[in-house]
Short mmCIF file of C-alpha atoms in Angstrom, two decimals:
data_model
loop_
_atom_site.label_atom_id
_atom_site.label_comp_id
_atom_site.label_asym_id
_atom_site.label_seq_id
_atom_site.Cartn_x
_atom_site.Cartn_y
_atom_site.Cartn_z
CA MET N 1 71.58 -6.27 35.62
CA PRO N 2 70.09 -7.56 32.38
CA ASP N 3 72.22 -6.85 29.38
CA SER N 4 71.13 -4.92 26.30
CA ASN N 5 70.56 -8.12 24.35
CA SER N 6 67.98 -9.36 26.89
CA LEU N 7 66.21 -5.96 26.88
CA SER N 8 66.08 -5.92 23.10
CA SER N 9 64.72 -9.47 23.07
CA ALA N 10 61.98 -8.55 25.61
CA GLN N 11 60.98 -5.48 23.62
CA LYS N 12 60.89 -7.50 20.44
CA SER N 13 58.77 -10.12 22.19
CA ARG N 14 56.31 -7.48 23.38
CA ARG N 15 56.07 -6.00 19.88
CA LEU N 16 55.41 -9.43 18.41
CA TYR N 17 52.76 -10.09 21.07
CA ARG N 18 50.98 -6.81 20.36
CA ARG N 19 51.10 -7.54 16.64
CA ASP N 20 49.62 -10.99 17.21
CA VAL N 21 46.85 -9.59 19.44
CA VAL N 22 45.97 -6.97 16.82
CA ALA N 23 45.88 -9.71 14.20
CA GLY N 24 43.58 -11.79 16.41
CA LEU N 25 41.25 -8.87 17.02
CA ALA N 26 41.25 -8.17 13.27
CA VAL N 27 40.13 -11.76 12.67
CA ILE N 28 37.25 -11.27 15.13
CA LEU N 29 36.29 -7.93 13.57
CA ALA N 30 36.38 -9.44 10.10
CA GLY N 31 34.19 -12.30 11.32
CA VAL N 32 31.64 -9.87 12.79
CA ILE N 33 31.60 -7.83 9.58
CA LEU N 34 31.15 -10.96 7.46
CA SER N 35 28.38 -12.18 9.78
CA VAL N 36 26.51 -8.87 9.58
CA THR N 37 27.01 -8.76 5.81
CA ALA N 38 25.68 -12.30 5.44
CA PHE N 39 22.74 -11.38 7.69
CA SER N 40 22.00 -8.33 5.52
CA LEU N 41 22.14 -10.37 2.32
CA VAL N 42 19.85 -13.07 3.66
CA ARG N 43 17.48 -10.46 5.12
CA HIS N 44 17.41 -8.70 1.75
CA GLY N 45 16.44 -12.01 0.17
CA GLU N 46 13.67 -12.45 2.77
CA ASN N 47 12.43 -8.93 2.13
CA SER N 48 12.47 -9.53 -1.63
CA ARG N 49 10.52 -12.75 -1.10
CA ASP N 50 7.98 -10.94 1.08
CA ARG N 51 7.76 -8.08 -1.39
CA ALA N 52 7.07 -10.50 -4.25
CA ALA N 53 4.41 -12.34 -2.21
CA PHE N 54 2.81 -9.03 -1.21
CA GLU N 55 2.78 -7.65 -4.75
CA GLN N 56 1.25 -10.87 -6.06
CA ARG N 57 -1.57 -10.55 -3.53
CA ALA N 58 -1.95 -6.83 -4.18
CA GLN N 59 -2.11 -7.26 -7.96
CA ALA N 60 -4.75 -9.97 -7.50
CA VAL N 61 -6.81 -7.63 -5.30
CA GLY N 62 -6.41 -4.84 -7.84
CA ALA N 63 -7.65 -7.13 -10.61
CA MET N 64 -10.68 -8.15 -8.51
CA VAL N 65 -11.56 -4.51 -7.84
CA ARG N 66 -11.22 -3.50 -11.49
CA GLU N 67 -13.36 -6.43 -12.59
CA GLY N 68 -15.96 -5.67 -9.94
CA LEU N 69 -16.19 -2.01 -10.90
CA LEU N 70 -16.65 -2.97 -14.54
CA ARG N 71 -19.53 -5.24 -13.52
CA HIS N 72 -21.17 -2.32 -11.74
CA GLN N 73 -20.73 -0.17 -14.82
CA GLU N 74 -22.43 -2.87 -16.87
CA THR N 75 -25.51 -2.37 -14.70
CA LEU N 76 -26.16 0.97 -16.39
CA TYR N 77 -25.18 -0.23 -19.86
CA ALA N 78 -27.59 -3.16 -19.56
CA LEU N 79 -30.38 -0.85 -18.46
CA ARG N 80 -29.62 1.55 -21.30
CA ASN N 81 -30.23 -1.24 -23.81
CA LEU N 82 -33.82 -1.35 -22.58
CA PHE N 83 -34.24 2.27 -23.69
CA HIS N 84 -32.13 2.09 -26.84
CA TYR N 85 -34.22 -0.71 -28.27
CA SER N 86 -37.67 0.43 -27.10
CA ASP N 87 -39.50 3.56 -28.16
CA GLU N 88 -41.35 3.63 -24.88
CA VAL N 89 -40.35 2.11 -21.54
CA SER N 90 -43.09 1.90 -18.94
CA ARG N 91 -42.60 2.46 -15.25
CA THR N 92 -43.26 -1.23 -14.62
CA GLU N 93 -40.76 -2.37 -17.26
CA PHE N 94 -38.12 -0.08 -15.78
CA ALA N 95 -38.83 -1.27 -12.25
CA ASP N 96 -38.62 -4.95 -13.20
CA ALA N 97 -35.38 -4.57 -15.18
CA ALA N 98 -33.77 -2.36 -12.53
CA HIS N 99 -34.81 -4.69 -9.70
CA ASP N 100 -33.21 -7.63 -11.49
CA LEU N 101 -29.95 -5.73 -12.03
CA ILE N 102 -29.84 -4.46 -8.45
CA SER N 103 -30.37 -7.97 -7.08
CA ARG N 104 -27.21 -9.18 -8.85
CA GLN N 105 -24.86 -6.45 -7.63
CA LYS N 106 -23.99 -5.38 -4.11
CA GLY N 107 -24.00 -1.73 -3.18
CA VAL N 108 -26.51 -0.50 -5.77
CA ARG N 109 -28.80 1.74 -3.74
CA ALA N 110 -31.03 2.96 -6.59
CA LEU N 111 -31.36 3.25 -10.36
CA GLU N 112 -33.08 6.27 -11.87
CA TRP N 113 -34.39 7.40 -15.25
CA VAL N 114 -34.11 11.12 -16.02
CA PRO N 115 -35.83 12.00 -19.32
CA ARG N 116 -35.33 15.12 -21.41
CA VAL N 117 -38.55 17.18 -21.20
CA PRO N 118 -39.03 20.26 -23.43
CA ASP N 119 -40.78 23.18 -21.76
CA ALA N 120 -43.72 22.80 -24.14
CA ALA N 121 -44.31 19.24 -22.87
CA ARG N 122 -43.84 20.03 -19.17
CA ALA N 123 -47.50 20.15 -18.14
CA THR N 124 -48.37 17.01 -20.07
CA PHE N 125 -45.37 15.17 -18.61
CA GLU N 126 -46.25 16.14 -15.03
CA ALA N 127 -49.85 15.01 -15.54
CA GLU N 128 -48.74 11.66 -16.96
CA GLN N 129 -46.49 11.01 -13.97
CA ARG N 130 -49.33 11.72 -11.55
CA GLN N 131 -51.59 9.38 -13.53
CA GLN N 132 -48.96 6.64 -13.24
CA GLY N 133 -49.18 6.81 -9.48
CA VAL N 134 -46.62 9.42 -8.41
CA ALA N 135 -48.78 11.61 -6.21
CA ASN N 136 -48.29 15.39 -6.45
CA PHE N 137 -45.57 14.97 -9.08
CA ARG N 138 -44.07 18.23 -10.28
CA ILE N 139 -40.75 19.31 -11.73
CA TRP N 140 -38.93 21.18 -9.01
CA GLU N 141 -35.57 22.65 -8.05
CA ARG N 142 -33.95 24.19 -5.00
CA GLN N 143 -33.37 27.79 -4.12
CA ALA N 144 -29.99 28.94 -2.89
CA ASP N 145 -31.02 28.21 0.71
CA GLY N 146 -32.12 24.67 -0.22
CA THR N 147 -35.85 25.33 -0.18
CA PRO N 148 -37.67 23.27 -2.85
CA ILE N 149 -39.75 25.28 -5.35
CA ALA N 150 -41.45 24.58 -8.67
CA ALA N 151 -38.86 24.64 -11.44
CA ARG N 152 -38.47 28.03 -13.08
CA PRO N 153 -39.34 28.16 -16.79
CA ARG N 154 -36.51 26.83 -18.94
CA ALA N 155 -36.14 25.58 -22.51
CA GLU N 156 -35.94 22.00 -21.20
CA TYR N 157 -35.85 20.03 -17.99
CA PHE N 158 -34.26 16.78 -16.80
CA PRO N 159 -36.51 15.57 -13.95
CA VAL N 160 -36.19 12.28 -12.08
CA ALA N 161 -39.09 10.20 -13.43
CA PHE N 162 -38.40 6.54 -12.51
CA ILE N 163 -36.70 5.27 -9.36
CA GLU N 164 -36.06 1.70 -8.26
CA PRO N 165 -36.47 1.02 -5.42
CA VAL N 166 -38.95 3.77 -4.67
CA ALA N 167 -39.08 3.32 -0.90
CA GLY N 168 -37.08 6.02 0.80
CA SER N 169 -36.49 7.99 -2.42
CA GLU N 170 -39.96 9.45 -3.02
CA ALA N 171 -38.73 12.99 -2.41
CA ALA N 172 -36.43 12.78 -5.44
CA PHE N 173 -39.28 12.44 -7.94
CA GLY N 174 -39.42 15.46 -10.24
CA PHE N 175 -36.10 17.02 -9.18
CA ASN N 176 -34.66 18.87 -12.15
CA LEU N 177 -31.06 17.71 -12.54
CA ARG N 178 -30.51 20.68 -14.82
CA THR N 179 -30.07 22.65 -11.58
CA GLY N 180 -28.21 19.99 -9.57
CA ILE N 181 -24.53 19.72 -8.69
CA THR N 182 -24.02 16.88 -11.19
CA TRP N 183 -25.26 18.89 -14.18
CA PRO N 184 -21.80 19.91 -15.51
CA SER N 185 -20.90 16.22 -15.76
CA LEU N 186 -24.25 15.32 -17.34
CA ASP N 187 -23.96 18.12 -19.87
CA ARG N 188 -20.44 17.02 -20.81
CA ILE N 189 -21.26 13.34 -21.38
CA ALA N 190 -24.26 14.24 -23.56
CA ASP N 191 -21.72 15.10 -26.28
CA SER N 192 -19.43 12.11 -25.73
CA GLY N 193 -21.85 9.32 -24.82
CA ASP N 194 -19.45 8.22 -22.08
CA LEU N 195 -20.23 6.88 -18.65
CA ALA N 196 -19.31 9.33 -15.87
CA SER N 197 -18.92 9.06 -12.12
CA SER N 198 -19.26 11.66 -9.40
CA GLY N 199 -16.97 12.04 -6.44
CA ARG N 200 -17.85 10.94 -2.90
CA LEU N 201 -21.30 12.19 -1.86
CA PRO N 202 -23.33 11.78 1.36
CA LEU N 203 -26.22 9.34 1.04
CA ILE N 204 -29.63 10.03 2.53
CA SER N 205 -30.44 7.01 4.72
CA ASN N 206 -31.85 6.06 8.07
CA ARG N 207 -28.44 4.83 9.23
CA GLY N 208 -26.71 8.14 8.54
CA GLY N 209 -23.03 8.75 7.89
CA GLU N 210 -23.08 6.74 4.68
CA TRP N 211 -21.21 7.81 1.59
CA GLY N 212 -21.75 6.93 -2.01
CA TYR N 213 -21.29 8.09 -5.59
CA ILE N 214 -23.41 8.47 -8.71
CA MET N 215 -22.75 7.02 -12.15
CA GLU N 216 -24.44 8.71 -15.10
CA LEU N 217 -25.01 7.41 -18.63
CA PRO N 218 -26.70 9.28 -21.52
CA VAL N 219 -29.45 7.61 -23.55
CA TYR N 220 -30.18 8.46 -27.20
CA HIS N 221 -32.93 8.05 -29.78
CA GLN N 222 -31.62 5.70 -32.51
CA PRO N 223 -28.14 5.49 -30.92
CA ARG N 224 -26.43 4.17 -34.06
CA LEU N 225 -27.11 7.55 -35.69
CA ALA N 226 -25.61 9.45 -32.73
CA THR N 227 -22.07 9.44 -34.05
CA ASN N 228 -20.68 12.88 -33.11
CA PRO N 229 -21.31 15.58 -30.48
CA GLU N 230 -23.88 17.39 -32.63
CA THR N 231 -26.00 14.32 -33.42
CA ARG N 232 -25.68 13.03 -29.86
CA ARG N 233 -26.88 16.32 -28.47
CA ALA N 234 -29.80 16.39 -30.91
CA ARG N 235 -30.81 12.79 -30.19
CA LEU N 236 -30.35 12.95 -26.41
CA ARG N 237 -33.27 11.19 -24.77
CA GLY N 238 -32.22 11.49 -21.16
CA TYR N 239 -29.92 9.95 -18.57
CA LEU N 240 -29.71 6.83 -16.48
CA LEU N 241 -28.32 7.28 -12.98
CA GLY N 242 -26.99 4.69 -10.59
CA ILE N 243 -26.54 5.51 -6.91
CA PHE N 244 -23.97 3.31 -5.18
CA GLU N 245 -22.87 2.93 -1.56
CA LEU N 246 -19.08 3.19 -1.53
CA SER N 247 -18.24 0.87 1.35
CA GLU N 248 -20.59 -1.91 0.27
CA VAL N 249 -19.45 -1.75 -3.35
CA LEU N 250 -15.74 -1.80 -2.59
CA GLU N 251 -15.90 -4.36 0.23
CA SER N 252 -17.86 -6.72 -2.05
CA PHE N 253 -14.82 -7.13 -4.31
CA LEU N 254 -12.36 -7.98 -1.54
CA PRO N 255 -11.74 -11.02 0.67
CA GLN N 256 -13.78 -10.82 3.87
CA GLU N 257 -11.61 -12.97 6.15
CA HIS N 258 -11.16 -11.75 9.72
CA ASP N 259 -7.36 -11.56 9.65
CA ARG N 260 -6.76 -9.63 6.46
CA ALA N 261 -3.34 -9.84 4.87
CA LEU N 262 -3.73 -6.50 3.13
CA GLU N 263 -4.96 -3.02 3.90
CA VAL N 264 -6.31 -0.96 1.02
CA LEU N 265 -6.90 2.78 0.87
CA PHE N 266 -9.19 3.95 -1.92
CA TRP N 267 -8.43 7.53 -2.92
CA ASP N 268 -9.88 10.05 -5.38
CA ASP N 269 -7.15 12.44 -6.47
CA ALA N 270 -9.54 14.45 -8.64
CA ALA N 271 -11.78 15.40 -5.69
CA ALA N 272 -11.57 18.30 -3.29
CA ALA N 273 -9.31 17.68 -0.30
CA ASP N 274 -12.19 16.83 2.05
CA ARG N 275 -13.67 14.32 -0.43
CA GLN N 276 -10.53 12.48 -1.58
CA PHE N 277 -10.94 9.65 0.91
CA LEU N 278 -13.26 6.93 -0.43
CA HIS N 279 -12.84 3.87 1.77
CA PHE N 280 -10.29 2.02 3.91
CA TYR N 281 -10.27 -1.78 3.73
CA THR N 282 -9.03 -3.08 7.10
CA ASP N 283 -10.07 -5.39 9.91
CA LEU N 284 -8.91 -2.96 12.60
CA HIS N 285 -11.96 -0.69 12.57
CA ASP N 286 -14.80 0.68 10.47
CA GLY N 287 -13.24 1.65 7.14
CA THR N 288 -15.78 4.36 6.33
CA ASP N 289 -14.52 6.98 8.80
CA PRO N 290 -12.03 9.36 7.13
CA ALA N 291 -10.76 10.55 10.51
CA ARG N 292 -9.51 7.05 11.42
CA ALA N 293 -8.06 6.20 8.03
CA PRO N 294 -4.34 6.59 7.29
CA ARG N 295 -3.16 9.17 4.79
CA VAL N 296 -1.46 8.43 1.49
CA ALA N 297 1.88 9.54 2.95
CA GLU N 298 1.65 6.83 5.61
CA PHE N 299 1.20 4.17 2.94
CA ALA N 300 4.05 5.59 0.85
CA ALA N 301 6.44 5.42 3.83
CA GLY N 302 6.48 1.60 3.96
CA MET N 303 6.03 -1.44 1.74
CA HIS N 304 3.17 -0.55 -0.58
CA LEU N 305 1.77 -0.74 -4.07
CA ARG N 306 -0.11 2.08 -5.79
CA LEU N 307 -2.59 0.99 -8.45
CA PRO N 308 -4.41 3.63 -10.53
CA ILE N 309 -8.02 2.83 -11.44
CA THR N 310 -10.19 4.69 -13.92
CA HIS N 311 -13.79 4.17 -12.83
CA ALA N 312 -16.41 5.56 -15.21
CA GLY N 313 -13.92 8.16 -16.40
CA ARG N 314 -12.88 9.22 -12.90
CA PRO N 315 -9.29 8.60 -11.72
CA TRP N 316 -9.21 6.61 -8.50
CA GLU N 317 -6.21 5.13 -6.75
CA MET N 318 -5.71 2.02 -4.68
CA TRP N 319 -2.94 2.27 -2.09
CA ILE N 320 -2.21 -1.23 -0.83
CA ARG N 321 0.07 -2.31 2.01
CA PRO N 322 0.55 -5.53 4.00
CA SER N 323 -1.15 -5.68 7.35
CA GLN N 324 1.00 -5.73 10.48
CA LYS N 325 -0.27 -9.21 11.29
CA TRP N 326 0.80 -10.53 7.90
CA LEU N 327 4.25 -8.99 8.27
CA ALA N 328 4.62 -10.44 11.77
CA GLU N 329 3.81 -13.91 10.48
CA ARG N 330 6.47 -13.81 7.77
CA SER N 331 9.48 -15.95 8.74
CA ARG N 332 12.80 -14.18 9.39
CA MET N 333 14.48 -17.31 10.82
CA ALA N 334 17.04 -17.76 8.03
CA SER N 335 18.62 -14.32 8.50
CA TRP N 336 18.78 -14.65 12.29
CA LEU N 337 20.26 -18.15 12.06
CA THR N 338 22.85 -16.84 9.59
CA LEU N 339 23.83 -14.06 11.99
CA ALA N 340 23.90 -16.38 15.00
CA LEU N 341 26.01 -18.98 13.17
CA GLY N 342 28.41 -16.33 11.91
CA LEU N 343 28.86 -14.87 15.38
CA VAL N 344 29.35 -18.32 16.95
CA VAL N 345 32.00 -19.23 14.36
CA THR N 346 33.62 -15.81 14.83
CA GLY N 347 33.62 -16.18 18.60
CA THR N 348 35.05 -19.71 18.44
CA THR N 349 37.74 -18.71 15.95
CA GLY N 350 38.59 -15.57 17.92
CA SER N 351 38.87 -17.52 21.17
CA PHE N 352 41.13 -20.06 19.51
CA VAL N 353 43.37 -17.40 17.95
CA LEU N 354 43.67 -15.34 21.13
CA GLY N 355 44.22 -18.51 23.17
CA SER N 356 46.99 -19.55 20.80
CA ILE N 357 48.55 -16.11 21.11
CA ARG N 358 48.48 -16.33 24.92
CA ARG N 359 50.01 -19.81 24.83
CA ASP N 360 52.73 -18.65 22.42
CA ARG N 361 53.35 -15.69 24.70
CA ARG N 362 53.80 -17.93 27.74
CA VAL N 363 56.07 -20.33 25.80
CA SER N 364 58.13 -17.40 24.54
CA GLN N 365 58.44 -16.04 28.06
CA LEU N 366 59.53 -19.45 29.38
CA VAL N 367 62.04 -19.87 26.55
CA ALA N 368 63.39 -16.38 27.17
CA ALA N 369 63.72 -17.10 30.91
CA ARG N 370 65.47 -20.42 30.33
CA THR N 371 67.71 -18.87 27.72
CA ALA N 372 68.65 -16.09 30.14
CA GLU N 373 69.40 -18.67 32.86
CA LEU N 374 71.54 -20.72 30.46
CA ARG N 375 73.42 -17.62 29.39
CA ALA N 376 74.06 -16.67 33.02
CA THR N 377 75.25 -20.23 33.80
CA GLN N 378 77.50 -20.22 30.76
CA ALA N 379 78.95 -16.85 31.74
CA ALA N 380 79.63 -18.14 35.27
CA LEU N 381 81.35 -21.24 33.88
CA GLU N 382 83.47 -19.10 31.60
CA ARG N 383 84.49 -16.89 34.55
CA ASP N 384 85.38 -19.98 36.61
CA ASN N 385 87.38 -21.41 33.73
CA ARG N 386 89.33 -18.16 33.29
CA GLN N 387 90.03 -18.00 37.01
CA ARG N 388 91.19 -21.64 37.01
CA GLN N 389 93.47 -20.98 34.04
CA GLU N 390 94.89 -17.88 35.72
CA THR N 391 95.55 -19.86 38.91
CA GLU N 392 97.27 -22.64 36.98
CA ARG N 393 99.41 -20.05 35.15
CA GLN N 394 100.46 -18.46 38.44
CA LEU N 395 101.32 -21.86 39.96
CA SER N 396 103.38 -22.79 36.92
CA SER N 397 105.28 -19.51 37.14
CA LEU N 398 106.00 -20.02 40.88
CA ILE N 399 107.26 -23.56 40.36
CA SER N 400 109.52 -22.43 37.57
CA HIS N 401 111.26 -19.92 39.95
CA LEU N 402 111.89 -22.44 42.70
#
């Protein structure tokens, strides 16, 4: 039977083997952790690179939109100069100036002149408009059910007098904005002289389903003397209105390539919930349908940039995100190569370490076996030697007695 020393040596060998295996597995685990960590660091760098490239594009788009909206605002300011520096502006002069301005800006559906008409001048004003070629002109308003009627007597009226282009807008002639939905805004800017913008409104067109907005700008007699709310109110001459198609205006500022790198949601936070959506810039589908457009929360959930825009005093927002195609085209090779290289090195190192442990284990087992054999041989020799010595002693004792 094996002695206690051999048992202790075997147990010690097994303990050393287990310790070496644990150490080898720890090396592999450490290699995997380092590989994943390196992958995460490189991927973070790739994401930061993509984020920087995206934000650079998004800021450029935001700048183009802001600049484009300012150009559209200048349409009304330029037309106002015609009134500020002329005592009388004829229908022809208005039409020519407005036509020129409309031809240089996309999305301008119509420009209108809305003069201030005291009640005492109403009849004369209506007659003059009919003489200028607007058949059956009258100042009118709508009843609660939408039925058009002659305007009720008031201290003053603000009827639509000039429209460019006229085609398709004839029914608007004479409408008294004093009774329209935009009057609160018009009344407010009369005191400030500021440009104002409505929210999203349905446009009347043959195509249907189109949405737009109205910009309004007050006009004064001798504007340099209109320096405070009281003098502005007293010198108010009327209003200029611009009617704009939302989709055409906003799309005109943005790149029109087929594969768009960005998607842009235009949002009006100041509007009622059903009118907050303005337009969605995408190449996936028609961006004018609110039902198909993503919500703000969807943009906020991923990589995005929110850019506030004040357009004619109204707070708009641009929510910008990269398109899925743009994200798919961004290279992630460096992070995957880092992970693959780390795992290959870890696997190679782990195989070498565990192989070395197995070889050491086999060598140790062979050494232990040979050592045990040598010890057994040595013990047998020692037994034989003792027996030989005992035999010699007995022979010596027998000879001595003979």
